[in-house]
CSV table of C-alpha atoms and ligand atoms in Angstrom, one decimal:
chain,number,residue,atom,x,y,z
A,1,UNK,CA,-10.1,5.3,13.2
A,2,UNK,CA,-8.5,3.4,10.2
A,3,UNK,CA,-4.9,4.9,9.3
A,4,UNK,CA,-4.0,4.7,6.1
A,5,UNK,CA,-1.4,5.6,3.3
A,6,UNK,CA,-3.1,5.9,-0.4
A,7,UNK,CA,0.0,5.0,-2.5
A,8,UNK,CA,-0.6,6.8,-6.2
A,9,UNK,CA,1.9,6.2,-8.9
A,10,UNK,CA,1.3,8.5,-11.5
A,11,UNK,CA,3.3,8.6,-15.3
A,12,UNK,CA,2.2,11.4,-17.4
A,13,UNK,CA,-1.1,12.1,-15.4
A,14,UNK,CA,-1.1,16.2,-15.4
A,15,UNK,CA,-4.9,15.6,-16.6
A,16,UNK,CA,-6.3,12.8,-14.4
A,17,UNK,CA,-4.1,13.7,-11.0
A,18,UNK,CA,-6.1,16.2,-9.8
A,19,UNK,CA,-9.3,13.9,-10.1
A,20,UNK,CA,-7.9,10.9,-8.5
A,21,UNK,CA,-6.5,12.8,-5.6
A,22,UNK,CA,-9.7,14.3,-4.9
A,23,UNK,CA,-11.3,11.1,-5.3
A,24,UNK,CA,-8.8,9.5,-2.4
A,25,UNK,CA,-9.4,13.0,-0.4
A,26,UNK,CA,-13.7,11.9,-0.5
A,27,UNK,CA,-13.2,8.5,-0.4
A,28,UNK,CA,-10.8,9.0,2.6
A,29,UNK,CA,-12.9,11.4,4.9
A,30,UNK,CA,-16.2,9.5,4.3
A,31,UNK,CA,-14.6,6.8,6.5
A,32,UNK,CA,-13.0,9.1,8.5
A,33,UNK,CA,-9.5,8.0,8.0
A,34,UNK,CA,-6.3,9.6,9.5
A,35,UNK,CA,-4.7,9.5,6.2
A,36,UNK,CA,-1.7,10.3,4.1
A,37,UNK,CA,-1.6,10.5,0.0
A,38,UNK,CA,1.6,9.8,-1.2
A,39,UNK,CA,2.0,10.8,-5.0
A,40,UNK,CA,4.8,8.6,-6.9
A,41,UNK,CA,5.8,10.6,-9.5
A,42,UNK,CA,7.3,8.5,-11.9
A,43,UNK,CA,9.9,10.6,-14.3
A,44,UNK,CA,7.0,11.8,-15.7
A,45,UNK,CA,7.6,14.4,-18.5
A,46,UNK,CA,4.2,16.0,-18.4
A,47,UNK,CA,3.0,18.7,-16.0
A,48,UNK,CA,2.2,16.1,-13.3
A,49,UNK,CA,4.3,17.2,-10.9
A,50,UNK,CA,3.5,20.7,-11.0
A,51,UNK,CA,-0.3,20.1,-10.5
A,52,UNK,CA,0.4,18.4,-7.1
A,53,UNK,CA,2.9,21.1,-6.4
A,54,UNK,CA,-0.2,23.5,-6.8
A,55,UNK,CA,-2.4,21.4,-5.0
A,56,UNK,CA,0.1,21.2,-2.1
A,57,UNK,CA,0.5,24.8,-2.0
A,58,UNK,CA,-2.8,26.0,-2.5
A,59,UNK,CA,-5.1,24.4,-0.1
A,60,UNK,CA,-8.2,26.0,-1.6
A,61,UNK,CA,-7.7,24.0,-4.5
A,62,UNK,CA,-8.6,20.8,-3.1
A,63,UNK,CA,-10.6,22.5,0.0
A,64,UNK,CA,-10.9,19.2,1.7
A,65,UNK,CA,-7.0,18.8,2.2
A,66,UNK,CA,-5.9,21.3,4.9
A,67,UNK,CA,-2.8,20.6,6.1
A,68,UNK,CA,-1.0,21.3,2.9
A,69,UNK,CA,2.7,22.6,4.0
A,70,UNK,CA,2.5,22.1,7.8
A,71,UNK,CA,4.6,19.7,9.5
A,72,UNK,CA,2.3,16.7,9.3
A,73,UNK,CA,1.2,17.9,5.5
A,74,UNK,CA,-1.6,14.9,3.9
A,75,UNK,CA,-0.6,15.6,0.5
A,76,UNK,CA,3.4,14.3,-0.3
A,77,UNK,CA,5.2,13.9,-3.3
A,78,UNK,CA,7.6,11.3,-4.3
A,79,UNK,CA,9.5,11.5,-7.4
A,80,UNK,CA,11.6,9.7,-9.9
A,81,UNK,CA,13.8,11.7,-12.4
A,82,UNK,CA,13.0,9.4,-14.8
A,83,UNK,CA,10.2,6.3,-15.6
A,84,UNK,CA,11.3,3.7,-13.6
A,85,UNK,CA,8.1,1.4,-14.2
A,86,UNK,CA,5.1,0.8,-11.9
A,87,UNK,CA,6.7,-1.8,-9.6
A,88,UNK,CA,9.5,0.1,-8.7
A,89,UNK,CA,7.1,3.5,-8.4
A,90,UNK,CA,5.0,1.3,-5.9
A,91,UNK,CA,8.0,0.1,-4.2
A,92,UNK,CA,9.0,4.1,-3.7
A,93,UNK,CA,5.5,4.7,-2.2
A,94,UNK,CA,5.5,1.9,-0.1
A,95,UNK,CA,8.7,3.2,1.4
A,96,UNK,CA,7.5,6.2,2.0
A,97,UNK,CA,4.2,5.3,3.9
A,98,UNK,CA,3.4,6.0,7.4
A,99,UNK,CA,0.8,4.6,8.3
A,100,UNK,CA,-1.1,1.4,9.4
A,101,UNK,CA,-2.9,0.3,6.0
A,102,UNK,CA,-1.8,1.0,2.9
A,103,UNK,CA,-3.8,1.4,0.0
A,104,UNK,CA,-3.1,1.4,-3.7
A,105,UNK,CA,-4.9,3.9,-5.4
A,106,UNK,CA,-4.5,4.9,-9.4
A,107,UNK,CA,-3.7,8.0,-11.6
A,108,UNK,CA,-6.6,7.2,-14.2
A,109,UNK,CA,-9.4,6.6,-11.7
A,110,UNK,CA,-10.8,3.1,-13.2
A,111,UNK,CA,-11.7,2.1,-9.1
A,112,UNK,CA,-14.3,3.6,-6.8
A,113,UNK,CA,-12.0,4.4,-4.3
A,114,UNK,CA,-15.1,4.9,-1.5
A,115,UNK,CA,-15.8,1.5,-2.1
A,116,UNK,CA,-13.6,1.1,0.4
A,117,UNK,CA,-16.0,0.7,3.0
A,118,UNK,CA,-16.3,-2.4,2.2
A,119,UNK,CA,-12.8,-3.7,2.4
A,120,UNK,CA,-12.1,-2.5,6.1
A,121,UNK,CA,-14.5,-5.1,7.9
A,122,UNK,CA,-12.2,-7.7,6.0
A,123,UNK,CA,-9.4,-7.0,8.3
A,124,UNK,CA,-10.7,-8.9,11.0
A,125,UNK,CA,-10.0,-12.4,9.1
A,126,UNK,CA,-7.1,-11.2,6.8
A,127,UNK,CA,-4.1,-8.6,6.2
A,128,UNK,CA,-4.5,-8.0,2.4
A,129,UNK,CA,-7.6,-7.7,0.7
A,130,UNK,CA,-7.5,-8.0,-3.1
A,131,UNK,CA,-10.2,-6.3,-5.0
A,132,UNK,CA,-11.1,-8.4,-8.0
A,133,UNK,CA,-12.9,-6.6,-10.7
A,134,UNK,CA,-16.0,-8.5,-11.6
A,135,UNK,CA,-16.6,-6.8,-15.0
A,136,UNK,CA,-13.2,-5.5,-16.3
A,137,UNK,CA,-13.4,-2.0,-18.4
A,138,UNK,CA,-10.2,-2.9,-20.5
A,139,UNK,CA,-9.6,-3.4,-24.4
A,140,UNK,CA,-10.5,-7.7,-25.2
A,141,UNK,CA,-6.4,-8.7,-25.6
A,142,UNK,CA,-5.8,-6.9,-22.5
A,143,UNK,CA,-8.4,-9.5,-20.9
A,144,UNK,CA,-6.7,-11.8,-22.8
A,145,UNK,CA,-3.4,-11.0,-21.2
A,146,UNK,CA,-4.4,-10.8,-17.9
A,147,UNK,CA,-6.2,-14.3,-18.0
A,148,UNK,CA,-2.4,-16.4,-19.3
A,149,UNK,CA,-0.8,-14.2,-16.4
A,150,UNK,CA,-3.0,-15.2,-14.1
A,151,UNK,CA,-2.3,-18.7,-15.5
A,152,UNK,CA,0.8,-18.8,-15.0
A,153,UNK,CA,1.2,-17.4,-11.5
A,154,UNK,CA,-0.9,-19.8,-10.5
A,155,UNK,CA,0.8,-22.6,-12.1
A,156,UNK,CA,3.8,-21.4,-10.1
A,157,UNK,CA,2.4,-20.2,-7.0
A,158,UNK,CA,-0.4,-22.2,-6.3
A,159,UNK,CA,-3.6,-19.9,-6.3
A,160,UNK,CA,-3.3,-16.4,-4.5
A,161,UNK,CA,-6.0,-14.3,-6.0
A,162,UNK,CA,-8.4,-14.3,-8.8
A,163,UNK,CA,-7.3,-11.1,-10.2
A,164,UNK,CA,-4.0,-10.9,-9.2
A,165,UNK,CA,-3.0,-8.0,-10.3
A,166,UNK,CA,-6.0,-5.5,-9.9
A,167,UNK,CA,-5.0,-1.8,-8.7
A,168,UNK,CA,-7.6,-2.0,-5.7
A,169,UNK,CA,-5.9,-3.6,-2.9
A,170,UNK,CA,-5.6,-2.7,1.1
A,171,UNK,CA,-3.3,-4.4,3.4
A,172,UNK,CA,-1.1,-4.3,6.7
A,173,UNK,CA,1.4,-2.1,6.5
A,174,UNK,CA,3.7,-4.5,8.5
A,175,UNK,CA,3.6,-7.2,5.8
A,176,UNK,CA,6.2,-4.9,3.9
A,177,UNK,CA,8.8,-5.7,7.3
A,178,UNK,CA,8.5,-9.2,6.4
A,179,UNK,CA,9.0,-9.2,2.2
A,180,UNK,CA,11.4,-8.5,-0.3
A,181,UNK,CA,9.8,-6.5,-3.1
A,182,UNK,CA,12.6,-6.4,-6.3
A,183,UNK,CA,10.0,-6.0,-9.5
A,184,UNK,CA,10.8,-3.1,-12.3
A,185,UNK,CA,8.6,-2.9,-14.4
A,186,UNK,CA,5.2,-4.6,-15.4
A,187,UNK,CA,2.8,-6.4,-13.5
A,188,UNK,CA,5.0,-8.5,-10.9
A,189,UNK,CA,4.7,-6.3,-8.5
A,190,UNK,CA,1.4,-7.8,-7.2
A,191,UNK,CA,2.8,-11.6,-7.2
A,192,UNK,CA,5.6,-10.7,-5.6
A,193,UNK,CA,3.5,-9.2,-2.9
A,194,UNK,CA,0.7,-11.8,-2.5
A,195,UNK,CA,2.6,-14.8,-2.8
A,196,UNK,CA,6.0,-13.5,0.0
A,197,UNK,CA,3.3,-12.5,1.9
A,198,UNK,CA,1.2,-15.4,2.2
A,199,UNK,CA,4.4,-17.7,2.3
A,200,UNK,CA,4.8,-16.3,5.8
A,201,UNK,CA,1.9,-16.3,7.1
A,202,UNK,CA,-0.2,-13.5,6.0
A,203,UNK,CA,-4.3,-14.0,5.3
A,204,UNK,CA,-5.6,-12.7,2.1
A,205,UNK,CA,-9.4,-12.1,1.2
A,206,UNK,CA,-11.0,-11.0,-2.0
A,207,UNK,CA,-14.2,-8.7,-3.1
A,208,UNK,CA,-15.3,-7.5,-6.1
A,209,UNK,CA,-15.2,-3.5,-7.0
A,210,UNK,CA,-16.3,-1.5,-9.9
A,211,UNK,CA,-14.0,-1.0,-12.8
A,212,UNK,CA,-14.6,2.0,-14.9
A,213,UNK,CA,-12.5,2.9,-18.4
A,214,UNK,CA,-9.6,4.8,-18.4
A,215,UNK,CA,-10.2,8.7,-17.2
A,216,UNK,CA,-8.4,9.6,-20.4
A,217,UNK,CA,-4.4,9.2,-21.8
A,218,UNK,CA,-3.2,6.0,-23.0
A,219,UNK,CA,-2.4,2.6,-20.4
A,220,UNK,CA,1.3,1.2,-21.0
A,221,UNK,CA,1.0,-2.2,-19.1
A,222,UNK,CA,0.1,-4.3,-21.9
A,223,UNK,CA,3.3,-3.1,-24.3
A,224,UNK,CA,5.4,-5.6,-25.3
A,225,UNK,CA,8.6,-4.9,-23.0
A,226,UNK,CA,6.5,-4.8,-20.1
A,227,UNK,CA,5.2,-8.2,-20.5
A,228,UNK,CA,9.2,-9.5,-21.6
A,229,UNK,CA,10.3,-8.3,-18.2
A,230,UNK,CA,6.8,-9.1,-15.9
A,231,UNK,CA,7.7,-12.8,-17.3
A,232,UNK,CA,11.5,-12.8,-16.7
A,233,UNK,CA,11.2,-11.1,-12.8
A,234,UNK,CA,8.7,-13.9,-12.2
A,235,UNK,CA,10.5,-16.7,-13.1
A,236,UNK,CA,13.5,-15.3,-11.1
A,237,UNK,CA,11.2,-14.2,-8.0
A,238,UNK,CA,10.0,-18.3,-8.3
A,239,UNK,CA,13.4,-19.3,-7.7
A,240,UNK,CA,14.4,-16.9,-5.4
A,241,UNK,CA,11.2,-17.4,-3.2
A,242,UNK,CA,12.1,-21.2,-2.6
A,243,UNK,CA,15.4,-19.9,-1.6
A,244,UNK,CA,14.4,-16.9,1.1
A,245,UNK,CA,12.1,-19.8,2.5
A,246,UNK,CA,14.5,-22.3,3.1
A,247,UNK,CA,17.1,-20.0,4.3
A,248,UNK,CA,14.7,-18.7,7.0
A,249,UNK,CA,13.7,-22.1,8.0
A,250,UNK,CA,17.4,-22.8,9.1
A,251,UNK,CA,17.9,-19.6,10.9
B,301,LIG,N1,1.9,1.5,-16.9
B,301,LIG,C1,2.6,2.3,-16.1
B,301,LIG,N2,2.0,2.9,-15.2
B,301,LIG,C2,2.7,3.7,-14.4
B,301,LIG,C3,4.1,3.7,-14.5
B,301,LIG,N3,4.6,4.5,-13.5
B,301,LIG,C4,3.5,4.8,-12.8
B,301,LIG,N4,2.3,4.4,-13.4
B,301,LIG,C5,0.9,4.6,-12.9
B,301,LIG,O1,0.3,3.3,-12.5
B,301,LIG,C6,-1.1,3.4,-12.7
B,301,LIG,C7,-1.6,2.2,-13.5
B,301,LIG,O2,-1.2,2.4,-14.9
B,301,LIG,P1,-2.1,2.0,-16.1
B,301,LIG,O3,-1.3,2.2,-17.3
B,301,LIG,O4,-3.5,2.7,-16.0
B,301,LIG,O5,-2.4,0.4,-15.9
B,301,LIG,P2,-3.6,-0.5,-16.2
B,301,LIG,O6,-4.8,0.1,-15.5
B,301,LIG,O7,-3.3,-1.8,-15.6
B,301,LIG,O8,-3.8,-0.4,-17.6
B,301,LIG,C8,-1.4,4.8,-13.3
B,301,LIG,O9,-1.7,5.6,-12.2
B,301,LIG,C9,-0.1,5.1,-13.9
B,301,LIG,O10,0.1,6.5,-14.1
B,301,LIG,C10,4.8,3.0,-15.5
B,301,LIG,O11,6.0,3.1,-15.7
B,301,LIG,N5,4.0,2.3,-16.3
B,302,LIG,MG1,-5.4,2.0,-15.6
């Protein structure tokens, strides 16, 4: 039985939550997971919070979940008092999980999350599988965006992944022993991940998965501050990489 923590960072999602939640519960149970959803609320000022409150407390809600409040509950809630960017709201789920796998699961639902059958037999030959989305639902200079990042990470980092940073990714829950995840804000997150991991030793693979458009509020990844600081913490993590390596190699 796979056993897995769905990470969900959520900013301002009081409308999607619910949906996405109950999405991970299907998507979760089809494969008949023993599994943990761990919401990252991130300083959101919306009623986000509140809804998964409900949900936790009212098990009828979401009639699948029924744990809710007992000592082992499914259904947990992480949050930041205020916005603290999507790396660092991944970086507070990923503390927080328990289990073997971990998946990466978001707010607005743009993945299939019960595509996920198709990711586990993956595990035999690697520890992270990458969804890369074949057809990507996003606004054209978002595409845009995404191709220079992808650019320029591999310019740096030799090639890790195709779509480095798409939100549909499963992998060892161990690999976090062996990293050291510092990204903010923005999109490093993933590099940071991919490339620390596979500088140690750890196997990626790669599959494509649906992308659907946004469930409904606005994305934030593509302002202007986000990319300043994705771009400054990867330059940095470059640096820093090369020295973590070599320090381990004279230990
Ligand atoms: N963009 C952004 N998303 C956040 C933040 N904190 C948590 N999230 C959540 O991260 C997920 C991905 O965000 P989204 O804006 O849809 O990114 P996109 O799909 O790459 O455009 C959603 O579930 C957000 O609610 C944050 O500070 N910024
Ligand atoms: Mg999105």
């Amino acid at each position: 039985m796979p056993s897995i923590s769905v990470v969900l960072p959520a900013w301002n999602e009081e409308h999607n939550i619910a949906t996405a939640i109950q999405q991970a519960v299907t998507a979760l149970e089809g494969i008949g997971a023993d599994y943990e959803i761990i919401v990252v609320d991130d300083g959101s000022r919306d009623g986000t919070a509140r809804v998964v409150g409900e949900l936790q407390t009212s098990p009828d809600t979401l009639q699948r979940i029924k744990c809710i409040g007992a000592s082992h509950p499914q259904l947990r809630l992480v949050r930041h008092e205020v916005n603290r960017g999507y790396g660092q709201a991944l970086r507070s789920g990923y503390a927080a999980a328990q289990k073997d796998l971990v998946l990466i699961h978001h707010a607005d639902s743009q993945f299939d999350l019960t595509e996920i059958k198709r990711f586990l037999p993956l595990l035999a030959q690697a520890d992270i599988i990458c969804g890369y989305r074949a057809q990507r639902a996003d606004p054209f200079m978002r595409k845009v965006n995404a191709l220079g990042w992808n650019m320029v990470v591999r310019l740096l980092f030799g090639y890790l992944a195709r779509d480095i940073d798409c939100g549909f990714k499963l992998f060892r829950r161990e690999v976090l022993d062996h990293v050291h995840l510092t990204a903010t804000r923005g999109a490093m997150i993933d590099t940071e991940l991919l490339a620390s991991a596979r500088a140690r030793g750890y196997r990626i693979a790669e599959l494509p998965v649906t992308h659907l458009p946004r469930l409904g509020g606005q994305p934030t990844g593509a302002h202007l501050d986000v990319i300043i600081t994705s771009f400054r913490e990867l330059f940095a993590f470059r640096r820093r990489l090369s020295a973590e390596l070599a320090s381990e190699k004279r230990r």
